[in-house]
Structures are given as structure tokens and as C-alpha cells.
CSV table of C-alpha atoms in Angstrom, one decimal:
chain,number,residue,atom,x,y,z
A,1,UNK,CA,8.1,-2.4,39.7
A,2,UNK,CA,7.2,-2.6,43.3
A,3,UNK,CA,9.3,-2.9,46.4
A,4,UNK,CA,8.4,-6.5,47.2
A,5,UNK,CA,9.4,-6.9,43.4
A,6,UNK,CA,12.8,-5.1,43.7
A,7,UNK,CA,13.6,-6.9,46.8
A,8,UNK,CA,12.8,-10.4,45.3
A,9,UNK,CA,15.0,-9.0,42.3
A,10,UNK,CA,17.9,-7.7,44.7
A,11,UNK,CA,17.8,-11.2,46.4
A,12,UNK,CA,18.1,-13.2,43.2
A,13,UNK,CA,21.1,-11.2,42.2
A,14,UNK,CA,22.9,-12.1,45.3
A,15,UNK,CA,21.7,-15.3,45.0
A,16,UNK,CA,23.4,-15.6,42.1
A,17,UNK,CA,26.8,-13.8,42.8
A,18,UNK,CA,27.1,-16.2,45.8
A,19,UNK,CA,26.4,-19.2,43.9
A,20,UNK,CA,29.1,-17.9,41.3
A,21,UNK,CA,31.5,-17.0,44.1
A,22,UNK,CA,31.2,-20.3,46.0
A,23,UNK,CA,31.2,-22.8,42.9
A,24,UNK,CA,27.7,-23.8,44.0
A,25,UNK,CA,25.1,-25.4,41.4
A,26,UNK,CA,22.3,-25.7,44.0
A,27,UNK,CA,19.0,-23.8,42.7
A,28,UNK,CA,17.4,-22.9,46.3
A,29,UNK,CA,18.3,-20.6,49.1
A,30,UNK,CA,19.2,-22.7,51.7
A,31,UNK,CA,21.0,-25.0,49.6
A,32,UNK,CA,22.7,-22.2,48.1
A,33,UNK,CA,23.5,-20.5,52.0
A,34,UNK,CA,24.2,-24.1,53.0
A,35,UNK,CA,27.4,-24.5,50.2
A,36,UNK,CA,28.7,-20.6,51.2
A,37,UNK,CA,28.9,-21.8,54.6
A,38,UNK,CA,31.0,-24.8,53.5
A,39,UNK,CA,33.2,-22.7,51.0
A,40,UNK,CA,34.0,-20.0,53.7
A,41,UNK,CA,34.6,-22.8,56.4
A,42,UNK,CA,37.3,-24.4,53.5
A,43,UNK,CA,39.2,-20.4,53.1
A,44,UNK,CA,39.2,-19.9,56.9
A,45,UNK,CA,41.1,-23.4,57.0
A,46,UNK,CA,43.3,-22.1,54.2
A,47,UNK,CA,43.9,-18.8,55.9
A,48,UNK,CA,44.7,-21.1,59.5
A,49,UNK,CA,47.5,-23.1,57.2
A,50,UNK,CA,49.1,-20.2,55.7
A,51,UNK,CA,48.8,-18.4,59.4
A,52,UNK,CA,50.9,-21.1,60.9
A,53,UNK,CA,53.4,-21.3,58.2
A,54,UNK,CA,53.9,-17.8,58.1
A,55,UNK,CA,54.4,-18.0,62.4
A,56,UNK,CA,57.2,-20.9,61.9
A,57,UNK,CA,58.6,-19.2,59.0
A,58,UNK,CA,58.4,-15.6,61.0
A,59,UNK,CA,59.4,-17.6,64.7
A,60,UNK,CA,62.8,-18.9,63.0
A,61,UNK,CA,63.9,-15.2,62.4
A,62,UNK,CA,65.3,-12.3,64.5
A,63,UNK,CA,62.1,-11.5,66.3
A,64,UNK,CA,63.9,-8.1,67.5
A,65,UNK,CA,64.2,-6.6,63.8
A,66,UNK,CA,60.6,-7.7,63.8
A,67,UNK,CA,59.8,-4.9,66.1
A,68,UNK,CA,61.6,-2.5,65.4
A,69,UNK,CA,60.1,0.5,63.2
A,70,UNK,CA,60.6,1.3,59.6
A,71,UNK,CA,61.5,4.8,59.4
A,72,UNK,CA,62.0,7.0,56.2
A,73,UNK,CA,62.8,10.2,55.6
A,74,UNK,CA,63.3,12.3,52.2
A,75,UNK,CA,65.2,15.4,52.2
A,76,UNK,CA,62.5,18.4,50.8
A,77,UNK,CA,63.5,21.9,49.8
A,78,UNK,CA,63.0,23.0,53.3
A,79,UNK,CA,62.9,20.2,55.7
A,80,UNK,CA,62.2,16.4,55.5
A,81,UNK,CA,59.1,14.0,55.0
A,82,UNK,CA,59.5,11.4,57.9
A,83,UNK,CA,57.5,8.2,57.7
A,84,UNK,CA,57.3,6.0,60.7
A,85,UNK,CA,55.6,2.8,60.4
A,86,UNK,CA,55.1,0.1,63.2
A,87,UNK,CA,53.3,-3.1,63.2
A,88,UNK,CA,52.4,-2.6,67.0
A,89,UNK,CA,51.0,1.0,68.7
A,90,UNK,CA,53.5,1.6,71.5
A,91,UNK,CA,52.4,4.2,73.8
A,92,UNK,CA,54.5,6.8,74.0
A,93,UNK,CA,55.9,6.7,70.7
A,94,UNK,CA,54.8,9.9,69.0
A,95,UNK,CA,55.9,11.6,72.0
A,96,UNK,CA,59.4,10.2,71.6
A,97,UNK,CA,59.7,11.1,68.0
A,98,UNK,CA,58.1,14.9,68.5
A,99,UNK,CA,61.1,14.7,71.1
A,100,UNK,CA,63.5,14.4,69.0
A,101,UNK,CA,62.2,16.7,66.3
A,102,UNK,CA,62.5,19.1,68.5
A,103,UNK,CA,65.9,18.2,70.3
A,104,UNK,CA,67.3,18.3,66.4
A,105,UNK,CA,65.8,22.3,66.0
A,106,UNK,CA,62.8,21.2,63.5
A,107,UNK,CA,59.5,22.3,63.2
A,108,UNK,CA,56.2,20.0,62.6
A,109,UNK,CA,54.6,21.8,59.7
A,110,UNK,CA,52.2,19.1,58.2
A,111,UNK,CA,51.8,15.7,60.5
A,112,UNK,CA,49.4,12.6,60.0
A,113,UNK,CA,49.3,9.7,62.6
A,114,UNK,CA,47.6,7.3,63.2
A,115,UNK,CA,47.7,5.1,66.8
A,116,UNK,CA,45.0,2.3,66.5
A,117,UNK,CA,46.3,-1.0,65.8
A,118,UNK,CA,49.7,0.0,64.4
A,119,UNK,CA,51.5,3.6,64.3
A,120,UNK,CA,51.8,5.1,61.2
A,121,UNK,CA,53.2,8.9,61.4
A,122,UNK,CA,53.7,10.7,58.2
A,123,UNK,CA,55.2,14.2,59.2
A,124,UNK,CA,56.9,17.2,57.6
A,125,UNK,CA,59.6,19.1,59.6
A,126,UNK,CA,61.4,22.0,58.6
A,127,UNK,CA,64.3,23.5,60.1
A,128,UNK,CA,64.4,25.8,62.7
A,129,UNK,CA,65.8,29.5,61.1
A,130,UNK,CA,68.8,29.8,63.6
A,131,UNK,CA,69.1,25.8,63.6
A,132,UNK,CA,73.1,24.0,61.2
A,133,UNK,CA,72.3,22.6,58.4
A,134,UNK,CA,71.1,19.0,58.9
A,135,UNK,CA,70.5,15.7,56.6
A,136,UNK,CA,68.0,12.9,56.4
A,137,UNK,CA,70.3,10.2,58.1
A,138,UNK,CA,70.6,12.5,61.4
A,139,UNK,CA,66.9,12.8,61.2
A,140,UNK,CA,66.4,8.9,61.1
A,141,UNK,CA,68.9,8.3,63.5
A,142,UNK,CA,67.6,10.8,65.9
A,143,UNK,CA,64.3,9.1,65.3
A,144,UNK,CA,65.0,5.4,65.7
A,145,UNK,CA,67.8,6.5,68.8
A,146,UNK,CA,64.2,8.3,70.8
A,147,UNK,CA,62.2,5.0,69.9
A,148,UNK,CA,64.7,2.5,71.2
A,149,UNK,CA,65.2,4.5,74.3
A,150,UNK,CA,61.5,3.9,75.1
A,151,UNK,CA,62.1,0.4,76.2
């Protein structure tokens, strides 16, 4: 088969998918094109709708617990997995919360971040050799005490 042939192929089978996708029973291109336009137009008005429900529904609540972090942490042999998640980047944060790893005695051994449109941290400490035992609750509540004290 040639390339013009493959490509002619290629387009038929998207042709296709998007008429299946869109509920379309028009046989040309532009018709075809024409009622995809429609059908995404029709989900972007869905996706408004359930937008501004979600804003009144999420507006009515405390928008203060909204912001603040969700922070885990799991005791390991030796140390803790911390997870930090935030639904806005705030600059500054990671510092904070390396802050207080270290004001606690622990040691990063294994750390994944991510800054870009939220903060996600995922980070293993262990303790420090000369450092009293300590458990998961301190950890968080060192953690969430050095991210409110940003603000």
C-alpha cells in the first residue's frame, strides 16, 4: 500500500472514531468535523454547569480548611514516609518543611517534589543517630506548625 493510501486509510479511521464518539450519522468530512464541533461545544457547557455548582457548593464551606495541606506520614522501620499535598504551589513551602525535618533531628534520605501547579512532596526521613525516639503525629505536627507559620 502506498503512503497516499495509508494516509487516506489513517483518515477514514478517525473519521470513523469521531463519528462514533460524537453520535454523528453524517458521511462527509466536514459534516462530520461540523457535528464534533457542536458535540464538544455541548461538554464544555456541561463542564461550565458542573464548574459553577461545584464553586457554590465549594464557596458555602470553610474556604480556610480548603487551603490548608493534606499531610501524611507512616511510621517505617527507620524513619517515616511524609506526603504533603497542596492544591496551590506556595513558595517557600519545601523550605519550611525541610526546616522542620531538620529542627526535629531527621535526615531526607529519598525525596520527590513536585512545585508546578500544586506541591506534591513525597519524602523519607530517618532519624538522626544521637536524635529521642520520635512518632508520626510529631512529624505531622511539626510539618503543618512550619507551613502555617508561612503566612
Amino acid at each position: 500500500m502506498s503512503s497516499r493510501g495509508r494516509k487516506k486509510a489513517a483518515m477514514q479511521r478517525m473519521l470513523q472514531q469521531l463519528r462514533t464518539a460524537t453520535n454523528s450519522s453524517a458521511m462527509n468530512k466536514a459534516s462530520i468535523i461540523v457535528d464534533a464541533t457542536k458535540y464538544i461545544e455541548e461538554l464544555k457547557q456541561k463542564v461550565e454547569g458542573i464548574n459553577s455548582e461545584l464553586g457554590t457548593v465549594g464557596s458555602s464551606s470553610s474556604t480556610s480548611q480548603d487551603e490548608l495541606p493534606m499531610v501524611t506520614v507512616e511510621t517505617l522501620e527507620r524513619g517515616f514516609l511524609i506526603n504533603v499535598f497542596s492544591e496551590r504551589n506556595c513558595p517557600g513551602m519545601l523550605v519550611a518543611i525541610l526546616e522542620a525535618f531538620e529542627e526535629l533531628g531527621l535526615d531526607v534520605l529519598d525525596a520527590r517534589v513536585s512545585c508546578e501547579d500544586n506541591f506534591q512532596l513525597e519524602a523519607v526521613g530517618g532519624e538522626g543517630q544521637d536524635q529521642e525516639s520520635i512518632d508520626a503525629q510529631v512529624v505531622k505536627q511539626a510539618v503543618l506548625q512550619a507551613i502555617n507559620n508561612m503566612n
